[in-house]
Short mmCIF file of C-alpha atoms in Angstrom, two decimals:
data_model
loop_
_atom_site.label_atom_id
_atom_site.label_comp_id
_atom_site.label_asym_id
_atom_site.label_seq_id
_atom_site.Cartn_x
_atom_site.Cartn_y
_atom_site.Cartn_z
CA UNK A 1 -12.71 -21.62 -1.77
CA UNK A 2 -10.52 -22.54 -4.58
CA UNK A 3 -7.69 -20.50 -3.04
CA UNK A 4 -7.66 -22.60 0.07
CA UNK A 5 -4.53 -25.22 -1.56
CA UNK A 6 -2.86 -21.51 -1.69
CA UNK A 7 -1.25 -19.92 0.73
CA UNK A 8 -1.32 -15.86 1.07
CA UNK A 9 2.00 -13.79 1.84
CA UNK A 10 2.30 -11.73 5.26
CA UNK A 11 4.56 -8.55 5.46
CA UNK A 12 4.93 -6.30 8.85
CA UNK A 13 4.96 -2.74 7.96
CA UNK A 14 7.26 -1.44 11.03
CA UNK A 15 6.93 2.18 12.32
CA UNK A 16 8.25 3.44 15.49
CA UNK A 17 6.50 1.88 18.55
CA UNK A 18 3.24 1.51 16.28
CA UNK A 19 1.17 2.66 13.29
CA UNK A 20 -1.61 4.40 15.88
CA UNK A 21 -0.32 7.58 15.65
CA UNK A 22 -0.46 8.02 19.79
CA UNK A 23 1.15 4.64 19.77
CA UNK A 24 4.02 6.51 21.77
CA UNK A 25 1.72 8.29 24.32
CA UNK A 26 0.12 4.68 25.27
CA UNK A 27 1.37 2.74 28.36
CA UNK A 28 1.75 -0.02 26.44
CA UNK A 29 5.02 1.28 24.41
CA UNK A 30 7.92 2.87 25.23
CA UNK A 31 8.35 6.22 23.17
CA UNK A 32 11.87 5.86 23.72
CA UNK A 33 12.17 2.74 21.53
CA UNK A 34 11.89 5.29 18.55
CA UNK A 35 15.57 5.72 18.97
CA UNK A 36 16.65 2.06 19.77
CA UNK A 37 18.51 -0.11 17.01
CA UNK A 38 17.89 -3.26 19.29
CA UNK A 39 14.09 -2.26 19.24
CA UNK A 40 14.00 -2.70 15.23
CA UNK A 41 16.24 -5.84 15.59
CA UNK A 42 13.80 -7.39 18.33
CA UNK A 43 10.79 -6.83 15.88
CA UNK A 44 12.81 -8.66 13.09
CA UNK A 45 13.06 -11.49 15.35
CA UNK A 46 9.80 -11.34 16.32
CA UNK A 47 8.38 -11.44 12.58
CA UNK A 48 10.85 -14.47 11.68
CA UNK A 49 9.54 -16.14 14.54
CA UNK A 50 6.08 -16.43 12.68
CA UNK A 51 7.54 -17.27 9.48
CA UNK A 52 6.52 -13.82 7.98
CA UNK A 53 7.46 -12.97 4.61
CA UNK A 54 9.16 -9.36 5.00
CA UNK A 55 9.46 -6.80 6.77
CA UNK A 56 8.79 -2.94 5.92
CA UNK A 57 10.10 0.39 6.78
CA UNK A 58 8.23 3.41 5.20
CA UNK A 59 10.44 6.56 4.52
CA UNK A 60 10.34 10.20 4.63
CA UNK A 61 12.73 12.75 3.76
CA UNK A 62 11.53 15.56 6.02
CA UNK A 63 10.77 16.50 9.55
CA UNK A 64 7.96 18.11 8.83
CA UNK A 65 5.53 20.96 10.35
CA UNK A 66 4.43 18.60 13.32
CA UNK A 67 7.24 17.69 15.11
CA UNK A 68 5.69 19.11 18.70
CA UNK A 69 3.03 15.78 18.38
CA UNK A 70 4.76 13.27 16.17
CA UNK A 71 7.25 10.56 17.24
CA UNK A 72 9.48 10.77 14.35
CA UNK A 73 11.06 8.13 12.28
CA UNK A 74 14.49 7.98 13.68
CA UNK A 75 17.07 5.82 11.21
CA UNK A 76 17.67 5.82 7.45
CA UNK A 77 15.57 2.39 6.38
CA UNK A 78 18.51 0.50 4.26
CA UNK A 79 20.65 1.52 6.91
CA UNK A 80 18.45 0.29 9.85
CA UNK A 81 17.85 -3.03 7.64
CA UNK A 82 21.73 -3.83 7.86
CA UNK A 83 21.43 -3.97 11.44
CA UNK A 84 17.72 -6.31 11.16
CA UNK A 85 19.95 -8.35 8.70
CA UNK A 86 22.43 -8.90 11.43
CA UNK A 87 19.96 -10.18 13.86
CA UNK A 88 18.08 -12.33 11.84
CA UNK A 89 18.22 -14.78 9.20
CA UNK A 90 15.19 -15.56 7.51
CA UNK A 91 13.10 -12.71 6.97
CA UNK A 92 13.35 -10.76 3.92
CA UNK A 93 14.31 -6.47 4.71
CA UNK A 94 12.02 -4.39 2.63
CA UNK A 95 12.93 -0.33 2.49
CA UNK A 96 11.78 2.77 1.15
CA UNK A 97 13.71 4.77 -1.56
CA UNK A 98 12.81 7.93 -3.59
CA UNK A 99 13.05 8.35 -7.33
CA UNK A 100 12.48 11.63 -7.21
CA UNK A 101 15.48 12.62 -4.80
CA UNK A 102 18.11 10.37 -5.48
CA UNK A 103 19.69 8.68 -8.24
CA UNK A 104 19.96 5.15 -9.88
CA UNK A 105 23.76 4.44 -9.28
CA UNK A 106 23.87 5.12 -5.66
CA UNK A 107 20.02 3.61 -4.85
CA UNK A 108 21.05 0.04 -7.18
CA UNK A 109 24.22 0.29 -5.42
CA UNK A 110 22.99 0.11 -1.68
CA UNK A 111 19.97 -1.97 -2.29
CA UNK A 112 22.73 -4.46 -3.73
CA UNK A 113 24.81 -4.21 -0.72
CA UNK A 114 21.87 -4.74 1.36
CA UNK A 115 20.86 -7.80 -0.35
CA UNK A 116 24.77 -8.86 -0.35
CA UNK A 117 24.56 -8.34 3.56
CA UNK A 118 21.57 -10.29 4.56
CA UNK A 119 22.46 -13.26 2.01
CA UNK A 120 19.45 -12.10 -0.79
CA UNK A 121 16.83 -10.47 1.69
CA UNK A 122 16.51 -7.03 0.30
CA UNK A 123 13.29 -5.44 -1.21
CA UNK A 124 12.52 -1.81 -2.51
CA UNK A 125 9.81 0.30 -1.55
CA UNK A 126 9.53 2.32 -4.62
CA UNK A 127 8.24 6.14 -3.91
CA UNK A 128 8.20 9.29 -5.59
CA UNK A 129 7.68 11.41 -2.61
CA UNK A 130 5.04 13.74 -2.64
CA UNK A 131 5.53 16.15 0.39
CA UNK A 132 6.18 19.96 0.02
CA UNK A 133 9.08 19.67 2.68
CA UNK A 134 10.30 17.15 1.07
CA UNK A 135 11.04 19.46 -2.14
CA UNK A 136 12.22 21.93 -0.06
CA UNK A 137 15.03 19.98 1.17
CA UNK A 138 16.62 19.75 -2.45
CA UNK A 139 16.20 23.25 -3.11
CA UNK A 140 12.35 23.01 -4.79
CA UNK A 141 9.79 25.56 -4.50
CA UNK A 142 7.33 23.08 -4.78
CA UNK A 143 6.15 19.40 -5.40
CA UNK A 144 7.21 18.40 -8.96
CA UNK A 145 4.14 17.21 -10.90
CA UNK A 146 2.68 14.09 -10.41
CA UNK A 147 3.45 13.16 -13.84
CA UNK A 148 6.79 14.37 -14.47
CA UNK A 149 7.48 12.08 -10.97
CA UNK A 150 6.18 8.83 -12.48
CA UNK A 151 8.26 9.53 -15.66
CA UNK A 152 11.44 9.91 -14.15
CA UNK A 153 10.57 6.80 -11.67
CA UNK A 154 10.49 4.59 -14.86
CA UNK A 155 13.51 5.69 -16.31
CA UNK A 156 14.97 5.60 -12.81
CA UNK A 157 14.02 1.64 -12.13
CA UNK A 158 15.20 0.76 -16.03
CA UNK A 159 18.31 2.05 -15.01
CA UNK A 160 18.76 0.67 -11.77
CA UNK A 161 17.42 -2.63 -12.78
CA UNK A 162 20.10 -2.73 -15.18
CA UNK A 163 22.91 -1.96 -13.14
CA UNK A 164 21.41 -4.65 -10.86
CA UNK A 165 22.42 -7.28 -14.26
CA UNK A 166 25.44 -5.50 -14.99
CA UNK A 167 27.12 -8.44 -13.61
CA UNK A 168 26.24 -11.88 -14.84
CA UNK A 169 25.52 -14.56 -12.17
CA UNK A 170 28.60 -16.01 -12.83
CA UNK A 171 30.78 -12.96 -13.60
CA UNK A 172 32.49 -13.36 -10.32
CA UNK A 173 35.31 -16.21 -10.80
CA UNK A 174 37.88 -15.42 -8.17
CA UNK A 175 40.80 -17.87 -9.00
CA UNK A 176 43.63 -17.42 -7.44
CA UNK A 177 46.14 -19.60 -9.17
CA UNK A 178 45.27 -17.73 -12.17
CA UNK A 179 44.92 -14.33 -10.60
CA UNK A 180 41.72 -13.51 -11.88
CA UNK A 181 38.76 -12.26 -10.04
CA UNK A 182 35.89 -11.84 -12.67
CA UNK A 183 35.50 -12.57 -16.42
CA UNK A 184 35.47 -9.22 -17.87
CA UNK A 185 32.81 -10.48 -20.72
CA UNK A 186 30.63 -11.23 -17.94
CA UNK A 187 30.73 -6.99 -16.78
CA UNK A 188 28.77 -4.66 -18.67
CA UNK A 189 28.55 -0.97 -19.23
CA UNK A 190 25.13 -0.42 -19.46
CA UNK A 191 25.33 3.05 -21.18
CA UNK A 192 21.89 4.62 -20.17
CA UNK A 193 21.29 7.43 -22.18
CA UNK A 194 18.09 9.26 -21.19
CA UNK A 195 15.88 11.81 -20.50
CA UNK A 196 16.68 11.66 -16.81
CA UNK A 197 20.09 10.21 -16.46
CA UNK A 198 23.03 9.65 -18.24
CA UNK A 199 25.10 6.66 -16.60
CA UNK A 200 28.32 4.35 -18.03
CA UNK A 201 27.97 1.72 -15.68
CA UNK A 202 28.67 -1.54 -14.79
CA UNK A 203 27.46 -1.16 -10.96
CA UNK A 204 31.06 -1.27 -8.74
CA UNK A 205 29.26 -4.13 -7.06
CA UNK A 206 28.62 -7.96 -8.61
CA UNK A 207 25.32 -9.79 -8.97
CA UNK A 208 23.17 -10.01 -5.25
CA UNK A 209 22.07 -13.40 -4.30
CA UNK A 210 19.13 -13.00 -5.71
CA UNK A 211 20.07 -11.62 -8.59
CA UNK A 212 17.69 -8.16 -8.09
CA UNK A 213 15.89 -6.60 -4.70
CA UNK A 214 12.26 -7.78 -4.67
CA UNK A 215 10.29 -4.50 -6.68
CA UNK A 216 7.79 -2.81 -4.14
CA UNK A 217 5.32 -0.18 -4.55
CA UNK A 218 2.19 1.45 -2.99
CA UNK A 219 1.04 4.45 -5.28
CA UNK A 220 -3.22 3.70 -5.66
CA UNK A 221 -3.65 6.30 -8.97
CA UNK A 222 -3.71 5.70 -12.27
CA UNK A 223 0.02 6.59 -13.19
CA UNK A 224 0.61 4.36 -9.75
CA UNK A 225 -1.41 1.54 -10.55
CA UNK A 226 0.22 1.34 -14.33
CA UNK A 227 3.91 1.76 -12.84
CA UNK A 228 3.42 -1.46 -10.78
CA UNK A 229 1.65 -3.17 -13.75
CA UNK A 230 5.38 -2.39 -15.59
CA UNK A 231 7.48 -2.99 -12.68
CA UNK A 232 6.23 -3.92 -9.35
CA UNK A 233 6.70 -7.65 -7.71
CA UNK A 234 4.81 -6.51 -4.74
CA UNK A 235 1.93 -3.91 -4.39
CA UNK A 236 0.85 -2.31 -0.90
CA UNK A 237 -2.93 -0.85 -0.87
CA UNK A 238 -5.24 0.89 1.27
CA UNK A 239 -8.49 -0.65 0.73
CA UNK A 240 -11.42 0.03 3.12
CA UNK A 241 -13.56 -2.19 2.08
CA UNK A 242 -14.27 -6.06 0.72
CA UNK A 243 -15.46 -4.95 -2.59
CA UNK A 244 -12.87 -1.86 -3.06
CA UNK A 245 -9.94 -4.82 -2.41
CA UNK A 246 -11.60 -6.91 -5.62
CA UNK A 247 -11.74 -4.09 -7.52
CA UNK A 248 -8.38 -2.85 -6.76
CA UNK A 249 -7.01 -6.27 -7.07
CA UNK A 250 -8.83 -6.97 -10.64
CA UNK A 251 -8.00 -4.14 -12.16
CA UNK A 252 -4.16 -4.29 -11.14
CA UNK A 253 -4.09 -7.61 -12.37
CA UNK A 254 -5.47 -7.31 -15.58
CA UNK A 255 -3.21 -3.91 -16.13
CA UNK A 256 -0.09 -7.06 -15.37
CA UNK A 257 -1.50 -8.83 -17.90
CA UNK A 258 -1.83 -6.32 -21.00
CA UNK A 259 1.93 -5.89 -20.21
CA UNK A 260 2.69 -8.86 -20.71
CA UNK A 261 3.54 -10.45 -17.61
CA UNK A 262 2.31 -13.06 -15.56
CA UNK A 263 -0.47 -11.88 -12.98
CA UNK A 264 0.82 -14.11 -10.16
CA UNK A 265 4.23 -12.09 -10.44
CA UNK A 266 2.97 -9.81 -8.62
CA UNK A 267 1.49 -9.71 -5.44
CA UNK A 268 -1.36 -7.51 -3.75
CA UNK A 269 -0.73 -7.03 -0.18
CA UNK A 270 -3.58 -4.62 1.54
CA UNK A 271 -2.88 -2.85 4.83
CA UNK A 272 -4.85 -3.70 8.25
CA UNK A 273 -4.37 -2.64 11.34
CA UNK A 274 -5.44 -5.37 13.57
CA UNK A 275 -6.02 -4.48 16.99
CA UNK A 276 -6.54 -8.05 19.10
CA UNK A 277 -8.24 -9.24 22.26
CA UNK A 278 -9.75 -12.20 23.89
CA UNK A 279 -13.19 -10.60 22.75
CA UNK A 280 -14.41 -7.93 20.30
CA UNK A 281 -15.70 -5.91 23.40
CA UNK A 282 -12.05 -5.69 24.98
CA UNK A 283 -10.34 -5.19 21.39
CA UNK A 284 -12.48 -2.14 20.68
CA UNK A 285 -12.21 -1.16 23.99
CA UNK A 286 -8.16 -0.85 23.38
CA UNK A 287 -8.78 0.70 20.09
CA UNK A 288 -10.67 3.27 21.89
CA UNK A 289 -7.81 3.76 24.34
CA UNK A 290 -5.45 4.99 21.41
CA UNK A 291 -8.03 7.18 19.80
CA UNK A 292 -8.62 9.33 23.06
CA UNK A 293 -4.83 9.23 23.20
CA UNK A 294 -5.11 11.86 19.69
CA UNK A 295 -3.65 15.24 19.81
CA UNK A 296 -6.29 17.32 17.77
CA UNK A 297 -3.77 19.64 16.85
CA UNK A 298 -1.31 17.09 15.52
CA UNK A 299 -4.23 15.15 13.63
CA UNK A 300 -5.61 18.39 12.12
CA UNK A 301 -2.11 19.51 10.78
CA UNK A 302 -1.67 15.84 9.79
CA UNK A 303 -5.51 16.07 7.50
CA UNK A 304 -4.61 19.35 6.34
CA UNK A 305 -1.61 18.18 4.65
CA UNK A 306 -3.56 14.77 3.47
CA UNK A 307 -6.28 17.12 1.66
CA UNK A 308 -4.45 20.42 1.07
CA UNK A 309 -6.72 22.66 2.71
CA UNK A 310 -5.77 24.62 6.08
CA UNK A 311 -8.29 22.83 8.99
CA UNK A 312 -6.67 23.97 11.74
CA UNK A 313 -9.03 26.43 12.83
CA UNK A 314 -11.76 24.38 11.42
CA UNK A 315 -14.82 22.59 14.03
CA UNK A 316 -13.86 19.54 15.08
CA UNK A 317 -17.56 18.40 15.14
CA UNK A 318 -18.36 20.04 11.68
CA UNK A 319 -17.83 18.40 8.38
CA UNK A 320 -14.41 18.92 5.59
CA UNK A 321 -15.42 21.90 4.13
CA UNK A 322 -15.40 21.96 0.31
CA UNK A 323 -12.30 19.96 -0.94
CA UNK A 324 -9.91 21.07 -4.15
CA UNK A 325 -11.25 18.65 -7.06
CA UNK A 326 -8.76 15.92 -7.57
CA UNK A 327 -6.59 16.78 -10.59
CA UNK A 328 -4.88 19.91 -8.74
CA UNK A 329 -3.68 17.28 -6.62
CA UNK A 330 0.27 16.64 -7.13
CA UNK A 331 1.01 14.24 -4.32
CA UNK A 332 -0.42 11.41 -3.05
CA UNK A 333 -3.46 11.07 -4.92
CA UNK A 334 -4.85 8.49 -4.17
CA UNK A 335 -4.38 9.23 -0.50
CA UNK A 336 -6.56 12.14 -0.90
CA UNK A 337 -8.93 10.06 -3.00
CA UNK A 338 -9.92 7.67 -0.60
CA UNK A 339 -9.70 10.17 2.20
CA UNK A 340 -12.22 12.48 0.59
CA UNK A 341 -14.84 9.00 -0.17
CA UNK A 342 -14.22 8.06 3.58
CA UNK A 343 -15.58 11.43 4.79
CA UNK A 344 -17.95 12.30 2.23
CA UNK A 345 -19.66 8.75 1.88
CA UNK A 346 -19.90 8.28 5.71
CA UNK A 347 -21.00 12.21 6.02
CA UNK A 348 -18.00 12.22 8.60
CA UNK A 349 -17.20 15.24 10.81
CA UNK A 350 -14.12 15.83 10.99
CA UNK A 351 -13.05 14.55 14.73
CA UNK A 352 -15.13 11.19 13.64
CA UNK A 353 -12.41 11.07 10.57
CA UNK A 354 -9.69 11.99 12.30
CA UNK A 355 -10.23 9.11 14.92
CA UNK A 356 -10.69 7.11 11.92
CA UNK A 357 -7.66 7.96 10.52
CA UNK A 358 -5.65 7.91 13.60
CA UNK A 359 -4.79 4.16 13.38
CA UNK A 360 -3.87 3.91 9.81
CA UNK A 361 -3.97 7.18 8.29
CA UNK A 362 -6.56 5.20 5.67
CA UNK A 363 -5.67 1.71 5.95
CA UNK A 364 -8.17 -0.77 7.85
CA UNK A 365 -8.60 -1.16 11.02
CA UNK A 366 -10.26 -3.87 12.36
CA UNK A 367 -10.46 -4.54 16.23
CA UNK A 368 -11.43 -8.58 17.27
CA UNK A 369 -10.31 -11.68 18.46
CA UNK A 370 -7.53 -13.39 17.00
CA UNK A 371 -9.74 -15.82 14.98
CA UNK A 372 -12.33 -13.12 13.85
CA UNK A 373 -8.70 -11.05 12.69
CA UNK A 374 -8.13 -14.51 10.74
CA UNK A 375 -11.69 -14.69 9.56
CA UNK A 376 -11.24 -11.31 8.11
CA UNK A 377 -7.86 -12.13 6.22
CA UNK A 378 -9.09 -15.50 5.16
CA UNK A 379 -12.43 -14.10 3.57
CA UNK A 380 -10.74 -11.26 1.70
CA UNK A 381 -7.76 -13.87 -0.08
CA UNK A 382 -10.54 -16.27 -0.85
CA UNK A 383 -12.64 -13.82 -2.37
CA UNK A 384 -10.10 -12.36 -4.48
CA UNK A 385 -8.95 -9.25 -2.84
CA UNK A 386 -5.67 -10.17 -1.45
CA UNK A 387 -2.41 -12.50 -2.28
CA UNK A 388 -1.58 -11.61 1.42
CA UNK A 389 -1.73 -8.39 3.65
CA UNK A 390 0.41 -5.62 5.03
CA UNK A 391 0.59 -6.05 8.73
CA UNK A 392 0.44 -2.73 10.37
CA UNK A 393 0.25 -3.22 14.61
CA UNK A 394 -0.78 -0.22 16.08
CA UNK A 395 1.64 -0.21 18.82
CA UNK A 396 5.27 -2.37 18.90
CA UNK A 397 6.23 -4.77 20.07
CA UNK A 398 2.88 -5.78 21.48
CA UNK A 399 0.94 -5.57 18.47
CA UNK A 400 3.35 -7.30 16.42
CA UNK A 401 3.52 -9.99 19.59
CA UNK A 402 -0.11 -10.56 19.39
CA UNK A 403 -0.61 -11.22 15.53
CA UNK A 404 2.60 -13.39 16.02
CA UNK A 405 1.32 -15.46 18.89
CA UNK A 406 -2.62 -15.52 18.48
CA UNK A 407 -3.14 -15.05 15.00
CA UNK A 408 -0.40 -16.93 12.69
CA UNK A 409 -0.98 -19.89 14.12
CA UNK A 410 -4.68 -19.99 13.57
CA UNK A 411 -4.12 -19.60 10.15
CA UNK A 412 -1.39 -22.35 9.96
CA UNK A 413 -4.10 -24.45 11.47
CA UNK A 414 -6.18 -23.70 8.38
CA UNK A 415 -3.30 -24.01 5.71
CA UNK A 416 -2.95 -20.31 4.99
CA UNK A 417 0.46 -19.72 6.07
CA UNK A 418 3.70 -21.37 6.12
CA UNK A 419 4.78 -23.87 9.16
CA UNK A 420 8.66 -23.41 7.87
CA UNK A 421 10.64 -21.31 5.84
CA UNK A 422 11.12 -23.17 2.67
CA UNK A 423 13.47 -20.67 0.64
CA UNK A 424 16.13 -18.63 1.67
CA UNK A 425 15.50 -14.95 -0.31
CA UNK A 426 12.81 -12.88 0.04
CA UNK A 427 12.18 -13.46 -4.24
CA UNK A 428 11.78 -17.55 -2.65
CA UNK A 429 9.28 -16.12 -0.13
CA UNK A 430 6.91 -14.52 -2.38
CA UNK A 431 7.34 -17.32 -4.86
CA UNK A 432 9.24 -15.34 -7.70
CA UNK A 433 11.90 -16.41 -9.80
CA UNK A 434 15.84 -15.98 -10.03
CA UNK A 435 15.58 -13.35 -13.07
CA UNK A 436 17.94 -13.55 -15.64
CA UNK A 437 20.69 -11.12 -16.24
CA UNK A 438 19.03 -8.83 -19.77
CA UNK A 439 23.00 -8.72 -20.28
CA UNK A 440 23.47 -12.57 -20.20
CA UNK A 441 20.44 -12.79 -22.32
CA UNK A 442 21.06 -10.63 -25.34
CA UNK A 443 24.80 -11.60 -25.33
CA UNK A 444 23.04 -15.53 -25.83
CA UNK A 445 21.15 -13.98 -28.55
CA UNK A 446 24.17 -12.65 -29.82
CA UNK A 447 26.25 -15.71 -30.24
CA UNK A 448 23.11 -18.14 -31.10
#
């Protein structure tokens, strides 16, 4: 219990009209929200309503073989977060961005605009993309390889982090009896010079309000786990289980800490997908509502594509056949790690994995009343697995309405969350410094 004088982080992970993947099929949505700006804004509002940390948008950079049975993602995240910004003021705007697909100039540059826009909100989801239709988009025959991804991603965030301090805080002077905007010794090139990229800099845009987008990042495998160790402010995790999240959450920690860096600079968020009602009987009842709402076709293309192995023809009521072994795996590996556990371990078939799956695609689910959802939270933060969690409602708005309205205020009862919003960036939310510019600092060193 010697957490309890802490309190633990909450972000909502925001997809379409729900993380249940037949979210749009239930009563309780409206599919066509997929398509509605004001939908996204309304959820914004909702989260800053219970003082929540962030919110998240996951991103994808394909359609994808499963179109006929999946309510696709509809906006461009950082575009979709200008609009969020717009209706809100509080909460901090978390998106997705690829390494692999894009480059540092144009992803510091937006992400900086972003954070500009919403008055030092912004976060990056960093992602390397793993999907085969993804490559194909940008003329690839296949995935690249799982390691060549990570090493580009590291050059990638070196660079973009410093084009994010190109500018000194106070580079920016904009005098107009003088006619001068900024101090020219406060702009610097940051000639990058690498394996990767080649770029002059300084960024065409001046310092953010809080000085660099909050660092996000979900990869689980070893080349994952040691990128956020480097880099990451914020880690989101699958973790099934009590003593998978302490295992996880020691072993990240200690990787912060042979780096060099503080352990409480970053924090561990695990996913749940909490579905709530007055009693566990009705909450699992509604769970079970979504899972008979599953298209077996859609959810046996979607577990193919998780474990790389055609099922489509495949029993339902059989189990996985034999699985590839781990290292042929290029993309999302640790997807397909925990995946393969969940069905082996539990000697699943495959419609019992599949309905597993359906909520979270491998995140927990837990179904409950709104104190036995803040039981659950409360027990994995005290017992070390958590600094907070990755809200994931199953279906939107009401999902997000009911964590919101039942749950957050249970645990501001018990002193786990936040009454009041006592910063105004998303770095003051999670409890991370201003950083320093690494331009400002060596040119200190310089002079000294």
């Amino acid at each position: 219990m010697s957490q309890r004088s802490k309190q633990f982080h909450l972000n909502a992970f925001l997809m379409g009209v729900g993380h249940h993947e037949a979210a749009w099929r239930h009563p309780r949505t409206d599919a066509d929200d997929v398509r509605s700006v004001e939908h996204f804004a309304e959820l914004g509002r909702i989260a800053e309503r219970g003082k929540l940390d962030s919110v998240f948008f996951a991103d994808g950079l394909a359609v994808g073989p499963r179109i006929k049975h999946n309510a696709l993602s509809t906006f461009e995240p950082v575009t979709l977060l200008t609009a969020i910004a717009g209706a809100t003021e509080h909460i901090g705007l978390i998106a997705t961005s690829s390494t692999t697909y894009s480059d540092p100039f144009t992803t510091a540059r937006k992400f900086a605009s972003l954070d500009h826009i919403s008055g030092g909100r912004a976060g990056w989801n960093i992602v390397t993309s793993a999907g085969e239709d993804e490559a194909a988009n940008f003329g690839l025959d296949a995935i690249p390889d799982h390691l060549g991804r990570y090493q580009r991603a590291e050059e990638f965030v070196e660079a973009a982090v410093a084009l994010w301090d190109s500018w000194e805080d106070d580079a920016v002077v904009l005098d107009p009896d003088t006619g001068i905007f900024a101090d020219p010794d406060k702009v610097h090139a940051i000639d990058h010079d690498g394996e990767h990229f080649r770029i002059r800099g300084p960024l065409n845009s001046p310092r953010s309000p809080q000085g660099r987008p909050l660092l996000v990042q979900a990869g689980s495998s070893e080349s994952g786990k040691e990128f956020a160790a480097r880099h990451a402010e914020a880690v989101f995790t699958a973790q099934r289980t009590l003593a998978q999240g302490q295992e996880f959450y020691r072993d990240l920690k200690a990787r912060v800490t042979a780096h060099g860096r503080n352990p409480d600079e970053l924090k561990v968020l695990p996913g749940i997908v909490p579905f709530i009602a007055p009693t566990e009987a009705e909450a699992r009842a509604l769970e079970r509502e979504f899972t008979d709402l599953i298209s077996p076709d859609y959810a046996l293309r979607q577990l193919s594509a998780i474990l790389r192995v055609d099922l489509t023809e495949h029993s339902l009521d059989a189990p996985l056949p034999p699985l590839p072994p781990v290292h042929e795996i290029q993309g999302n590996k640790s997807r397909y790690e925990l995946v393969k556990e969940l069905a082996e371990s539990d000697a699943l078939t495959v419609r019992e994995l599949i309905g597993l799956l359906g909520g979270g695609r491998g995140h927990r689910t837990f179904a409950g009343t709104p104190e036995q959802i803040a039981d659950e939270l409360q027990l994995w933060f005290e017992q070390g697995a958590a600094d907070g969690f990755n809200i994931m409602p199953p279906f939107l708005p009401g999902g997000l309405t009911d964590f919101i309205d039942q749950v957050v205020p249970i645990l501001q009862q018990r002193g786990l969350f936040r009454r009041e919003y006592t910063a105004s960036t998303l770095r003051g939310h999670y409890g991370l410094a201003h950083p320093a510019s690494q331009f400002a600092a060596s040119q200190a060193r310089d002079s000294a």
